[in-house]
XYZ file of N, CA and C in Angstrom:
498
model
N -217.652 -148.563 139.422
C -217.346 -147.435 138.773
C -216.166 -147.301 138.793
N -215.291 -147.100 139.771
C -213.948 -146.911 140.249
C -213.180 -147.897 139.782
N -213.573 -149.183 139.580
C -212.814 -149.873 138.432
C -212.445 -149.865 137.598
N -213.649 -149.363 136.620
C -214.058 -149.124 135.396
C -213.147 -147.752 135.121
N -212.962 -146.974 135.989
C -211.776 -145.471 135.927
C -210.507 -145.872 136.185
N -210.072 -146.937 136.785
C -209.251 -147.250 137.069
C -208.632 -148.228 135.843
N -209.318 -149.100 135.552
C -208.560 -149.872 134.386
C -208.798 -148.834 132.868
N -209.374 -147.671 132.819
C -209.509 -146.884 131.635
C -208.142 -145.800 131.754
N -207.788 -145.586 133.265
C -206.439 -144.544 133.179
C -205.124 -145.469 132.984
N -205.705 -146.902 133.335
C -204.514 -147.363 133.396
C -204.263 -147.959 132.486
N -205.061 -148.433 130.827
C -205.022 -148.519 129.578
C -205.385 -147.665 128.073
N -205.692 -146.490 128.448
C -206.623 -145.212 127.998
C -205.176 -144.769 126.751
N -204.045 -144.477 127.288
C -202.942 -144.205 127.019
C -202.555 -145.265 125.752
N -201.954 -146.714 125.828
C -201.816 -147.676 125.412
C -202.665 -147.976 123.612
N -204.469 -147.922 124.395
C -205.084 -148.510 123.600
C -205.298 -146.893 122.934
N -205.089 -145.899 122.781
C -205.627 -144.770 122.443
C -204.524 -144.739 120.963
N -203.292 -145.164 121.307
C -201.854 -145.315 120.868
C -202.495 -145.937 119.250
N -203.285 -147.187 120.162
C -203.800 -148.424 118.841
C -204.420 -147.572 117.899
N -205.683 -147.037 118.315
C -206.691 -146.557 118.117
C -205.968 -145.247 116.841
N -204.978 -144.670 117.104
C -204.510 -144.038 115.956
C -203.598 -144.276 114.697
N -203.465 -145.350 114.940
C -202.946 -146.161 114.127
C -204.502 -146.936 112.948
N -205.396 -147.258 113.581
C -206.067 -147.577 112.159
C -207.390 -146.749 112.447
N -207.119 -145.455 112.753
C -208.164 -144.176 112.274
C -207.500 -142.818 111.477
N -208.266 -142.379 110.298
C -207.630 -141.351 109.618
C -207.552 -139.950 110.294
N -208.073 -139.857 111.585
C -207.689 -138.432 112.168
C -207.883 -138.579 113.871
N -207.446 -137.645 114.590
C -207.473 -138.193 115.902
C -208.763 -138.204 116.197
N -210.060 -137.045 116.404
C -211.180 -137.312 116.666
C -212.064 -139.134 115.975
N -211.675 -139.685 114.907
C -211.905 -141.150 114.860
C -211.440 -142.045 115.870
N -210.009 -141.376 116.350
C -209.578 -142.306 117.058
C -210.126 -142.104 118.507
N -210.220 -141.212 119.037
C -211.069 -141.020 120.566
C -212.013 -141.632 120.455
N -213.381 -141.358 119.374
C -214.860 -142.308 118.993
C -214.337 -143.479 119.307
N -213.427 -144.067 118.829
C -212.765 -145.472 118.846
C -212.340 -146.046 119.973
N -211.696 -145.172 120.753
C -211.311 -145.507 122.392
C -212.531 -145.716 122.836
N -213.261 -144.998 122.948
C -214.636 -144.742 123.616
C -215.637 -145.922 123.283
N -216.162 -146.023 122.349
C -216.612 -147.614 121.764
C -216.003 -148.753 122.345
N -214.791 -148.699 122.001
C -213.689 -150.191 122.832
C -213.987 -149.858 124.325
N -213.608 -149.372 124.853
C -214.190 -148.946 126.612
C -215.229 -149.660 126.882
N -216.383 -149.151 125.869
C -217.954 -149.343 126.002
C -218.260 -151.114 126.280
N -217.242 -151.489 124.571
C -217.284 -152.904 124.472
C -216.416 -153.862 125.891
N -215.235 -153.399 126.027
C -214.575 -154.031 127.202
C -215.397 -153.824 128.541
N -215.841 -153.034 129.013
C -216.847 -152.945 130.046
C -217.914 -154.083 130.168
N -218.393 -153.923 129.108
C -219.303 -155.176 128.998
C -219.243 -156.403 128.509
N -218.512 -156.912 128.357
C -217.485 -157.726 127.842
C -216.203 -158.628 128.909
N -216.647 -157.578 130.112
C -214.764 -158.239 131.021
C -215.510 -159.284 131.628
N -216.537 -159.857 131.926
C -216.585 -161.051 132.524
C -216.410 -161.942 131.667
N -215.876 -161.920 130.488
C -216.001 -162.973 129.583
C -214.154 -162.820 129.424
N -213.676 -162.203 130.102
C -212.019 -162.443 130.384
C -211.960 -163.884 130.970
N -210.897 -164.856 131.029
C -210.567 -165.761 131.564
C -209.651 -165.991 132.040
N -208.483 -164.868 132.076
C -207.597 -164.918 132.965
C -206.377 -165.424 131.652
N -206.503 -166.238 130.666
C -206.126 -166.667 130.242
C -205.159 -165.936 128.991
N -203.571 -165.735 128.941
C -203.333 -165.061 128.248
C -203.192 -163.483 128.710
N -202.441 -163.063 127.860
C -202.243 -160.992 128.445
C -203.993 -160.781 128.563
N -203.899 -159.799 129.370
C -205.371 -158.960 129.847
C -204.978 -157.785 128.356
N -203.631 -156.859 128.527
C -203.614 -156.198 127.523
C -203.512 -157.031 126.217
N -203.391 -158.062 125.879
C -203.656 -158.192 124.735
C -204.906 -158.297 124.156
N -205.952 -158.813 125.420
C -207.200 -159.088 125.477
C -207.815 -157.845 124.846
N -207.428 -156.626 125.472
C -207.878 -155.340 125.394
C -207.493 -154.761 124.117
N -206.827 -155.108 123.487
C -205.945 -154.226 122.187
C -206.746 -155.097 121.006
N -206.757 -156.554 121.160
C -207.892 -157.044 120.346
C -209.393 -156.910 120.251
N -209.495 -156.631 121.474
C -211.134 -155.584 121.385
C -211.165 -154.763 120.403
N -210.170 -153.910 120.481
C -209.661 -152.722 120.289
C -209.538 -152.360 118.879
N -209.162 -153.821 118.678
C -208.686 -153.671 117.093
C -209.634 -153.974 116.245
N -210.748 -154.753 116.763
C -211.976 -155.342 116.333
C -213.271 -154.131 116.167
N -212.990 -153.201 117.138
C -213.755 -151.937 117.335
C -213.991 -151.517 116.037
N -212.375 -150.502 115.890
C -211.887 -150.088 114.801
C -212.410 -150.297 113.583
N -212.174 -152.243 113.178
C -212.563 -153.029 111.867
C -213.984 -152.745 111.748
N -215.104 -153.132 113.022
C -216.282 -152.874 112.730
C -216.549 -151.338 112.273
N -216.342 -150.220 112.929
C -216.483 -149.341 112.348
C -216.286 -148.573 111.026
N -215.720 -149.241 110.587
C -215.454 -148.884 108.930
C -216.127 -149.706 108.582
N -216.564 -150.748 108.643
C -217.917 -151.959 108.356
C -218.972 -151.011 108.225
N -219.184 -150.118 109.516
C -220.563 -150.087 109.654
C -220.778 -148.415 108.947
N -219.603 -147.686 108.630
C -219.613 -147.017 107.744
C -220.060 -146.533 106.420
N -220.080 -147.669 105.158
C -219.408 -148.343 104.182
C -219.175 -149.561 104.298
N -219.384 -150.241 103.262
C -218.503 -151.282 102.985
C -216.834 -150.974 102.439
N -216.241 -151.509 103.294
C -215.106 -151.430 103.222
C -214.606 -152.019 101.673
N -214.434 -151.234 100.840
C -214.122 -151.356 99.244
C -212.672 -152.102 98.582
N -212.462 -152.933 99.334
C -211.668 -153.491 98.828
C -211.445 -154.252 97.574
N -209.912 -153.537 96.745
C -209.889 -153.907 95.608
C -209.406 -155.603 95.252
N -210.199 -156.572 94.398
C -209.676 -157.695 94.337
C -208.957 -157.369 93.146
N -207.963 -157.870 93.743
C -206.475 -157.970 92.877
C -206.017 -159.275 92.089
N -205.477 -158.789 90.918
C -205.093 -160.100 90.439
C -204.149 -160.919 91.209
N -203.756 -162.227 90.602
C -202.562 -162.741 91.725
C -202.058 -161.900 91.843
N -201.327 -162.299 93.246
C -200.256 -161.649 93.873
C -198.852 -161.543 93.611
N -198.153 -161.351 93.314
C -196.522 -161.357 93.145
C -196.043 -161.990 94.469
N -195.063 -162.993 94.131
C -194.769 -163.261 95.812
C -193.439 -162.429 96.459
N -192.813 -161.489 95.305
C -192.047 -160.629 95.831
C -192.470 -159.322 95.946
N -192.747 -159.285 96.834
C -193.119 -158.230 97.814
C -192.207 -156.966 98.127
N -192.189 -156.008 97.910
C -190.860 -154.819 97.927
C -191.272 -154.173 99.486
N -190.228 -154.383 100.177
C -190.175 -154.012 101.617
C -189.927 -152.496 101.808
N -190.871 -152.413 102.815
C -190.814 -150.642 103.035
C -189.176 -150.261 104.084
N -188.576 -149.831 103.034
C -187.017 -149.468 104.155
C -187.215 -148.493 104.212
N -186.643 -148.103 105.829
C -186.775 -146.877 105.743
C -185.523 -146.902 107.222
N -184.468 -147.508 106.808
C -183.080 -147.272 108.204
C -182.742 -146.056 107.284
N -182.380 -145.614 106.621
C -181.586 -144.645 106.056
C -182.209 -143.015 106.345
N -184.031 -143.386 106.852
C -184.529 -142.282 106.691
C -184.580 -141.685 108.408
N -184.542 -140.444 108.106
C -184.843 -139.504 109.298
C -186.528 -139.396 109.748
N -187.194 -139.944 110.502
C -188.528 -139.530 110.591
C -188.900 -139.989 111.751
N -189.951 -138.826 112.159
C -190.433 -138.356 113.489
C -191.676 -140.158 113.354
N -192.268 -140.130 114.372
C -193.283 -141.015 114.609
C -194.716 -140.220 114.043
N -194.630 -139.075 114.535
C -195.640 -138.571 114.246
C -195.750 -137.720 112.300
N -194.779 -138.288 112.028
C -194.905 -138.393 110.320
C -195.171 -139.314 109.954
N -194.894 -140.141 110.469
C -194.910 -141.714 109.967
C -196.678 -142.219 110.167
N -197.017 -142.021 111.181
C -198.405 -141.995 111.503
C -199.357 -141.519 110.790
N -198.425 -140.080 110.200
C -200.003 -139.215 109.473
C -199.719 -140.258 107.827
N -198.605 -140.729 107.234
C -198.532 -141.500 106.520
C -199.732 -142.608 106.436
N -199.315 -143.303 107.867
C -199.917 -144.439 107.661
C -201.794 -143.832 107.777
N -201.901 -143.137 108.472
C -203.541 -142.749 108.304
C -204.147 -141.603 107.094
N -203.441 -141.813 105.847
C -203.695 -140.708 104.561
C -203.896 -142.174 103.707
N -202.887 -143.799 103.960
C -203.481 -144.495 103.424
C -205.042 -144.764 102.803
N -205.449 -144.861 102.115
C -206.930 -145.526 101.929
C -207.207 -146.734 103.051
N -208.525 -146.477 103.498
C -208.759 -147.761 104.442
C -208.470 -149.153 104.301
N -208.592 -149.560 103.323
C -208.471 -150.944 103.260
C -206.873 -151.227 102.965
N -206.252 -150.323 102.462
C -204.881 -150.701 102.872
C -204.235 -150.353 104.030
N -204.396 -149.355 104.676
C -204.005 -148.814 106.257
C -204.316 -150.311 106.988
N -205.906 -150.570 106.769
C -206.219 -151.563 107.554
C -205.182 -152.941 107.795
N -204.877 -153.256 106.448
C -204.298 -154.547 106.183
C -202.969 -154.311 106.617
N -201.839 -152.938 106.600
C -200.607 -152.570 107.062
C -200.245 -152.382 108.036
N -201.552 -152.070 108.818
C -201.579 -152.260 110.404
C -201.726 -153.629 111.095
N -203.051 -154.122 110.536
C -203.043 -155.777 110.951
C -201.344 -156.579 110.741
N -201.055 -156.140 109.421
C -199.884 -157.303 109.350
C -198.888 -156.539 109.901
N -198.206 -155.293 109.572
C -196.764 -154.945 109.549
C -196.752 -154.633 111.709
N -197.803 -153.908 111.735
C -197.422 -153.323 113.090
C -198.167 -154.464 114.302
N -199.311 -154.960 114.188
C -199.805 -155.847 114.951
C -199.381 -157.241 114.845
N -198.428 -157.558 113.833
C -198.242 -158.861 113.376
C -199.476 -160.167 113.420
N -200.506 -160.071 112.237
C -201.703 -160.655 111.774
C -200.881 -161.155 110.985
N -201.547 -162.603 110.732
C -201.301 -163.348 109.596
C -202.213 -162.881 108.272
N -201.982 -163.219 107.052
C -202.906 -163.159 105.866
C -204.270 -163.647 106.087
N -203.633 -164.992 106.636
C -205.131 -165.484 106.993
C -205.876 -165.172 107.747
N -205.443 -164.708 108.973
C -206.040 -164.159 110.212
C -206.936 -162.333 109.528
N -206.175 -161.846 108.621
C -206.530 -160.657 108.247
C -207.618 -160.977 107.039
N -207.318 -161.866 106.186
C -208.805 -162.669 104.986
C -209.944 -162.864 106.352
N -209.462 -163.323 107.247
C -210.796 -163.410 107.818
C -211.726 -162.704 108.504
N -211.001 -161.735 109.062
C -211.020 -160.298 110.053
C -211.800 -159.400 108.867
N -211.272 -159.337 108.027
C -211.983 -158.635 106.626
C -212.743 -158.987 105.370
N -212.606 -160.218 105.051
C -213.531 -161.160 105.241
C -212.772 -160.618 103.181
N -211.864 -160.832 103.360
C -211.285 -161.008 101.675
C -210.774 -162.156 101.528
N -209.582 -162.381 100.316
C -209.024 -163.222 99.911
C -207.403 -163.070 100.816
N -206.609 -163.934 101.216
C -205.571 -164.015 101.349
C -204.544 -163.249 100.446
N -204.614 -163.502 99.297
C -204.406 -162.616 98.118
C -204.179 -161.398 97.878
N -205.637 -161.192 98.532
C -205.913 -159.880 98.027
C -205.181 -159.151 99.233
N -205.166 -159.704 100.705
C -204.699 -159.228 102.021
C -203.480 -158.880 101.695
N -202.350 -159.800 100.735
C -201.125 -159.553 100.330
C -200.785 -158.042 99.222
N -201.801 -158.248 98.146
C -202.047 -157.177 97.302
C -201.991 -155.751 97.905
N -202.897 -156.011 98.841
C -203.246 -154.339 99.871
C -201.752 -154.305 100.434
N -201.700 -154.853 100.948
C -199.959 -154.750 101.614
C -198.987 -154.168 100.760
N -199.151 -154.937 99.836
C -198.177 -154.349 98.782
C -198.326 -152.870 98.053
N -199.124 -152.786 98.219
C -199.825 -151.258 97.619
C -199.944 -150.483 99.079
N -200.342 -150.437 99.493
C -199.647 -149.984 100.953
C -198.443 -149.510 100.879
N -197.304 -150.361 100.817
C -195.965 -150.179 101.333
C -195.285 -149.378 99.989
N -196.103 -150.057 99.042
C -195.510 -148.692 97.821
C -195.929 -147.497 97.834
N -197.230 -147.339 98.339
C -197.750 -145.504 98.953
C -196.719 -145.098 99.582
N -196.774 -145.847 100.867
C -195.666 -145.559 101.977
C -194.094 -145.553 101.114
N -193.995 -145.783 100.800
C -192.730 -145.852 100.095
C -192.373 -144.407 99.367
N -193.371 -144.006 98.728
C -193.268 -142.881 97.598
C -193.468 -141.387 98.594
N -194.309 -141.842 99.568
C -194.604 -140.766 100.718
C -193.258 -140.279 101.624
N -192.554 -141.640 101.238
C -191.403 -141.377 101.949
C -190.100 -140.587 101.404
N -190.141 -140.760 99.914
C -189.112 -140.705 99.569
C -189.071 -139.065 98.772
N -190.841 -138.385 98.580
C -190.999 -137.195 98.542
C -190.226 -136.113 99.766
N -190.931 -137.222 101.420
C -190.537 -136.868 102.470
C -188.923 -136.204 101.996
N -188.110 -136.999 101.959
C -187.012 -137.274 102.133
C -186.469 -135.965 101.266
N -186.622 -136.343 100.138
C -186.113 -134.963 98.853
C -186.891 -133.331 99.442
N -187.781 -133.164 100.242
C -188.448 -132.160 100.316
C -187.003 -131.645 101.842
N -186.880 -132.931 102.770
C -185.836 -132.519 103.685
C -184.685 -132.220 103.239
N -183.804 -133.172 102.292
C -182.831 -132.555 101.188
C -182.921 -131.033 100.856
N -183.788 -130.554 100.026
C -183.710 -129.744 99.449
C -183.870 -128.189 100.577
N -184.684 -128.612 101.340
C -184.604 -127.576 102.715
C -183.049 -126.950 103.099
């Protein structure tokens, strides 16, 4: 119990931040964190001291977050028309934006877009890996990423316009 408590104290903040990226709100993130630590404690003997321990914890946490959405209701991932290779990048270089505001924008994305955006942009998964995790095609992953970026760009533009008007 003492070792579990110490492990929790060491990694709870890092993993909670990760949970926030994949959750719609603070309470969902707390639930995901709790479920992640239950899995971590249950599978700790499976860690073979290969690679980063923190990376292993993060993979479990991401998979737990994805599984929560699968359990709630099937992900309604829209099968898009063939993806166009030119993806409009989300450019926030000239934008003054707090991390809280950006996180709020990401949390407002539809589940399917938020998951793909986080996996690809924030956690560096490939479209192939995302397709396997979410049981979608790589084209659907690319399309969902493109749509997430478009939504975020629109939210950023509206946010910037409000700041300039104030």
